[in-house]
Amino acid sequence: MRPWRERPEDRRSYHHGNLKEALIEAARRFIAERGVGGFTLVDAARLVGVTPAALYRHFRGREALLEEVAGRGFKDLAERLARALGGRGTPLERFTRMGEAYLAFAEEEPGYYAAIFDVRMPGAEPSPDRLNPFDLLVEALRATFPDGFDGVDPRFVAMEVWALSHGIATLAASGHLPKTGPDKYELLRAGVLALVHGAGVPTKNPEPGAGPAP
């Protein structure tokens, strides 16, 4: 476990009047440094300079705090993917940018990313006004490959693409990708091409570096 690196502004955050936000930020940073299991409520309270009892004014316990971090991470990821999907360019170009956005999120927000996959959020019901990364991926697949996947449900293909993306992001974060050869973005493009073609998309000859990614 890596030692905690306290910042000068940490203990000032609560005194600026927003204990809830200070606790969420503390948890996000602890997760990035130590993993979801690497801190307690006492640790979070100590970091922001309050007693553990003060935390219960905002969260019923550690799991509730973790659920809030995971929910915010999920929202941040969905917004990034939505921006990529709604940007300029062809469906293929937007689909490729979604993959780049996903890997960038995993690298830039390790606390959020870990919380998304390590924390269960019971009672989180789908909402029509809440962006969902998986639904965005399905939408992008349908727009990029309008002829479909030879009868294969696009949601099945989307889950395979997400699994591939998560695997590459995890390997990159742990330093297990080869030091030479294709980078993580190129690996993702090649892997997604193999998946969608295997699912029944007619093989074409895309321009170098222009293959799709989630």
CSV table of C-alpha atoms in Angstrom, one decimal:
chain,number,residue,atom,x,y,z
A,1,MET,CA,0.0,0.0,0.0
A,2,ARG,CA,1.4,3.4,-1.0
A,3,PRO,CA,1.7,6.1,1.7
A,4,TRP,CA,-0.9,8.8,1.7
A,5,ARG,CA,0.2,12.1,0.3
A,6,GLU,CA,-1.7,14.9,2.1
A,7,ARG,CA,-2.1,18.2,0.4
A,8,PRO,CA,-2.1,21.6,2.1
A,9,GLU,CA,-5.6,22.3,1.1
A,10,ASP,CA,-7.1,19.1,2.4
A,11,ARG,CA,-7.8,20.2,5.9
A,12,ARG,CA,-9.1,23.6,4.7
A,13,SER,CA,-11.8,22.0,2.5
A,14,TYR,CA,-14.3,21.4,5.3
A,15,HIS,CA,-13.7,24.9,6.8
A,16,HIS,CA,-14.8,26.3,3.5
A,17,GLY,CA,-18.3,25.0,4.4
A,18,ASN,CA,-18.8,21.8,2.3
A,19,LEU,CA,-18.1,18.7,4.3
A,20,LYS,CA,-19.9,16.4,2.0
A,21,GLU,CA,-17.9,17.4,-1.1
A,22,ALA,CA,-14.7,17.3,1.0
A,23,LEU,CA,-15.5,13.7,2.0
A,24,ILE,CA,-16.3,12.6,-1.5
A,25,GLU,CA,-13.0,14.1,-2.8
A,26,ALA,CA,-11.1,12.4,0.1
A,27,ALA,CA,-12.6,9.0,-0.7
A,28,ARG,CA,-11.9,9.5,-4.5
A,29,ARG,CA,-8.3,10.1,-3.7
A,30,PHE,CA,-7.9,7.3,-1.2
A,31,ILE,CA,-9.4,4.9,-3.8
A,32,ALA,CA,-7.0,6.2,-6.5
A,33,GLU,CA,-4.0,5.7,-4.1
A,34,ARG,CA,-5.0,2.5,-2.2
A,35,GLY,CA,-8.0,0.9,-3.9
A,36,VAL,CA,-11.6,0.7,-2.7
A,37,GLY,CA,-10.6,-1.3,0.4
A,38,GLY,CA,-7.7,1.0,1.3
A,39,PHE,CA,-9.4,3.4,3.7
A,40,THR,CA,-11.9,3.8,6.5
A,41,LEU,CA,-14.3,6.5,7.5
A,42,VAL,CA,-11.9,7.4,10.2
A,43,ASP,CA,-9.2,8.0,7.5
A,44,ALA,CA,-11.6,10.2,5.5
A,45,ALA,CA,-12.5,12.2,8.6
A,46,ARG,CA,-8.9,12.7,9.7
A,47,LEU,CA,-8.0,13.9,6.2
A,48,VAL,CA,-10.6,16.6,6.2
A,49,GLY,CA,-10.1,17.5,9.9
A,50,VAL,CA,-13.4,16.4,11.5
A,51,THR,CA,-14.5,13.7,13.9
A,52,PRO,CA,-15.9,10.5,12.4
A,53,ALA,CA,-19.2,11.3,14.0
A,54,ALA,CA,-19.5,14.4,11.8
A,55,LEU,CA,-19.5,12.2,8.6
A,56,TYR,CA,-22.9,10.7,9.5
A,57,ARG,CA,-24.6,14.0,8.9
A,58,HIS,CA,-24.1,13.3,5.2
A,59,PHE,CA,-23.5,9.5,4.8
A,60,ARG,CA,-25.0,6.6,6.7
A,61,GLY,CA,-21.8,4.8,6.5
A,62,ARG,CA,-18.7,3.9,4.4
A,63,GLU,CA,-20.7,2.1,1.8
A,64,ALA,CA,-22.9,5.1,1.2
A,65,LEU,CA,-19.9,7.3,0.7
A,66,LEU,CA,-18.4,4.7,-1.8
A,67,GLU,CA,-21.7,4.6,-3.6
A,68,GLU,CA,-21.7,8.3,-4.0
A,69,VAL,CA,-18.2,8.2,-5.5
A,70,ALA,CA,-19.1,5.4,-7.9
A,71,GLY,CA,-22.2,7.3,-9.0
A,72,ARG,CA,-20.3,10.4,-9.7
A,73,GLY,CA,-17.7,8.4,-11.6
A,74,PHE,CA,-20.4,6.7,-13.7
A,75,LYS,CA,-21.9,10.1,-14.5
A,76,ASP,CA,-18.5,11.6,-15.5
A,77,LEU,CA,-17.7,8.6,-17.8
A,78,ALA,CA,-21.2,8.8,-19.4
A,79,GLU,CA,-20.8,12.5,-20.1
A,80,ARG,CA,-17.4,12.0,-21.7
A,81,LEU,CA,-18.7,9.2,-24.0
A,82,ALA,CA,-21.7,11.3,-24.9
A,83,ARG,CA,-19.5,14.2,-25.9
A,84,ALA,CA,-17.5,11.9,-28.1
A,85,LEU,CA,-20.6,10.4,-29.6
A,86,GLY,CA,-22.2,13.8,-30.2
A,87,GLY,CA,-19.1,15.4,-31.8
A,88,ARG,CA,-18.3,16.1,-35.4
A,89,GLY,CA,-17.3,13.5,-37.9
A,90,THR,CA,-18.6,10.2,-39.3
A,91,PRO,CA,-20.2,7.6,-37.1
A,92,LEU,CA,-16.9,5.7,-37.3
A,93,GLU,CA,-14.9,8.7,-36.2
A,94,ARG,CA,-17.2,9.3,-33.3
A,95,PHE,CA,-17.1,5.7,-32.3
A,96,THR,CA,-13.3,5.8,-32.3
A,97,ARG,CA,-13.3,8.9,-30.1
A,98,MET,CA,-15.5,7.1,-27.6
A,99,GLY,CA,-12.8,4.5,-27.2
A,100,GLU,CA,-10.2,7.2,-26.7
A,101,ALA,CA,-12.4,8.9,-24.2
A,102,TYR,CA,-12.9,5.7,-22.2
A,103,LEU,CA,-9.2,4.9,-21.9
A,104,ALA,CA,-8.4,8.5,-21.1
A,105,PHE,CA,-11.0,8.5,-18.3
A,106,ALA,CA,-9.6,5.3,-16.8
A,107,GLU,CA,-6.1,6.9,-16.8
A,108,GLU,CA,-7.1,10.4,-15.6
A,109,GLU,CA,-9.7,9.3,-13.0
A,110,PRO,CA,-8.4,6.1,-11.4
A,111,GLY,CA,-10.4,6.7,-8.2
A,112,TYR,CA,-13.7,7.1,-10.1
A,113,TYR,CA,-12.8,4.2,-12.4
A,114,ALA,CA,-12.0,1.8,-9.6
A,115,ALA,CA,-15.2,2.7,-7.7
A,116,ILE,CA,-17.4,2.2,-10.8
A,117,PHE,CA,-16.4,-1.5,-11.0
A,118,ASP,CA,-15.7,-2.3,-7.4
A,119,VAL,CA,-18.7,-0.8,-5.7
A,120,ARG,CA,-22.2,-2.1,-6.0
A,121,MET,CA,-25.0,0.5,-6.1
A,122,PRO,CA,-28.1,-1.2,-4.8
A,123,GLY,CA,-31.4,0.5,-5.7
A,124,ALA,CA,-29.9,2.5,-8.6
A,125,GLU,CA,-32.8,2.5,-11.0
A,126,PRO,CA,-32.4,3.4,-14.7
A,127,SER,CA,-33.7,6.9,-15.4
A,128,PRO,CA,-34.6,8.5,-18.7
A,129,ASP,CA,-32.6,11.6,-17.8
A,130,ARG,CA,-29.5,9.8,-16.7
A,131,LEU,CA,-26.8,9.0,-19.2
A,132,ASN,CA,-25.7,5.4,-19.3
A,133,PRO,CA,-22.3,4.4,-20.8
A,134,PHE,CA,-23.6,1.0,-21.9
A,135,ASP,CA,-26.6,2.5,-23.7
A,136,LEU,CA,-24.4,5.1,-25.4
A,137,LEU,CA,-22.1,2.3,-26.6
A,138,VAL,CA,-25.1,0.4,-28.1
A,139,GLU,CA,-26.3,3.6,-29.8
A,140,ALA,CA,-22.8,4.1,-31.3
A,141,LEU,CA,-22.6,0.6,-32.5
A,142,ARG,CA,-26.0,0.8,-34.3
A,143,ALA,CA,-25.0,4.2,-35.9
A,144,THR,CA,-21.6,2.9,-37.0
A,145,PHE,CA,-22.8,-0.4,-38.3
A,146,PRO,CA,-26.3,0.2,-39.5
A,147,ASP,CA,-26.5,-3.2,-41.3
A,148,GLY,CA,-26.2,-4.9,-38.0
A,149,PHE,CA,-24.2,-8.0,-36.9
A,150,ASP,CA,-25.7,-10.8,-38.9
A,151,GLY,CA,-28.6,-11.3,-36.4
A,152,VAL,CA,-26.4,-10.9,-33.3
A,153,ASP,CA,-28.0,-8.5,-30.7
A,154,PRO,CA,-26.0,-5.2,-30.7
A,155,ARG,CA,-26.2,-5.2,-26.9
A,156,PHE,CA,-24.2,-8.5,-26.9
A,157,VAL,CA,-21.6,-7.0,-29.1
A,158,ALA,CA,-21.5,-3.9,-26.9
A,159,MET,CA,-20.8,-6.0,-23.8
A,160,GLU,CA,-17.9,-7.7,-25.5
A,161,VAL,CA,-16.5,-4.3,-26.6
A,162,TRP,CA,-16.9,-3.0,-23.0
A,163,ALA,CA,-15.1,-6.1,-21.6
A,164,LEU,CA,-12.3,-5.6,-24.1
A,165,SER,CA,-12.0,-1.9,-23.2
A,166,HIS,CA,-12.0,-2.6,-19.5
A,167,GLY,CA,-9.3,-5.3,-19.9
A,168,ILE,CA,-7.0,-3.0,-21.8
A,169,ALA,CA,-7.6,-0.1,-19.4
A,170,THR,CA,-6.8,-2.4,-16.4
A,171,LEU,CA,-3.7,-3.8,-18.0
A,172,ALA,CA,-2.5,-0.3,-18.9
A,173,ALA,CA,-3.0,0.9,-15.3
A,174,SER,CA,-1.1,-2.0,-13.8
A,175,GLY,CA,1.8,-1.7,-16.3
A,176,HIS,CA,1.2,-5.0,-17.9
A,177,LEU,CA,0.9,-3.9,-21.5
A,178,PRO,CA,4.0,-4.5,-23.6
A,179,LYS,CA,6.5,-1.6,-23.6
A,180,THR,CA,7.0,-1.8,-27.3
A,181,GLY,CA,4.6,-2.2,-30.1
A,182,PRO,CA,1.0,-0.8,-30.4
A,183,ASP,CA,-0.2,1.5,-27.7
A,184,LYS,CA,-3.4,1.0,-25.8
A,185,TYR,CA,-5.5,3.0,-28.3
A,186,GLU,CA,-4.2,1.0,-31.2
A,187,LEU,CA,-4.8,-2.3,-29.3
A,188,LEU,CA,-8.4,-1.3,-28.6
A,189,ARG,CA,-9.1,-0.3,-32.2
A,190,ALA,CA,-7.7,-3.6,-33.5
A,191,GLY,CA,-9.5,-5.6,-30.9
A,192,VAL,CA,-12.9,-4.0,-31.6
A,193,LEU,CA,-12.4,-4.5,-35.3
A,194,ALA,CA,-11.9,-8.2,-34.7
A,195,LEU,CA,-15.0,-8.3,-32.5
A,196,VAL,CA,-17.4,-6.6,-34.9
A,197,HIS,CA,-16.1,-8.4,-37.9
A,198,GLY,CA,-16.4,-11.7,-36.0
A,199,ALA,CA,-20.0,-10.7,-35.2
A,200,GLY,CA,-20.9,-10.5,-38.9
A,201,VAL,CA,-19.9,-7.0,-40.1
A,202,PRO,CA,-18.5,-7.2,-43.7
A,203,THR,CA,-14.7,-6.7,-43.7
A,204,LYS,CA,-13.6,-3.5,-45.3
A,205,ASN,CA,-10.2,-1.8,-45.6
A,206,PRO,CA,-10.3,1.2,-43.2
A,207,GLU,CA,-7.7,3.9,-43.4
A,208,PRO,CA,-4.7,3.4,-41.2
A,209,GLY,CA,-5.4,4.3,-37.6
A,210,ALA,CA,-9.1,4.9,-38.4
A,211,GLY,CA,-10.5,1.6,-37.0
A,212,PRO,CA,-13.4,1.8,-34.5
A,213,ALA,CA,-13.1,1.7,-30.8
A,214,PRO,CA,-15.9,1.9,-28.1
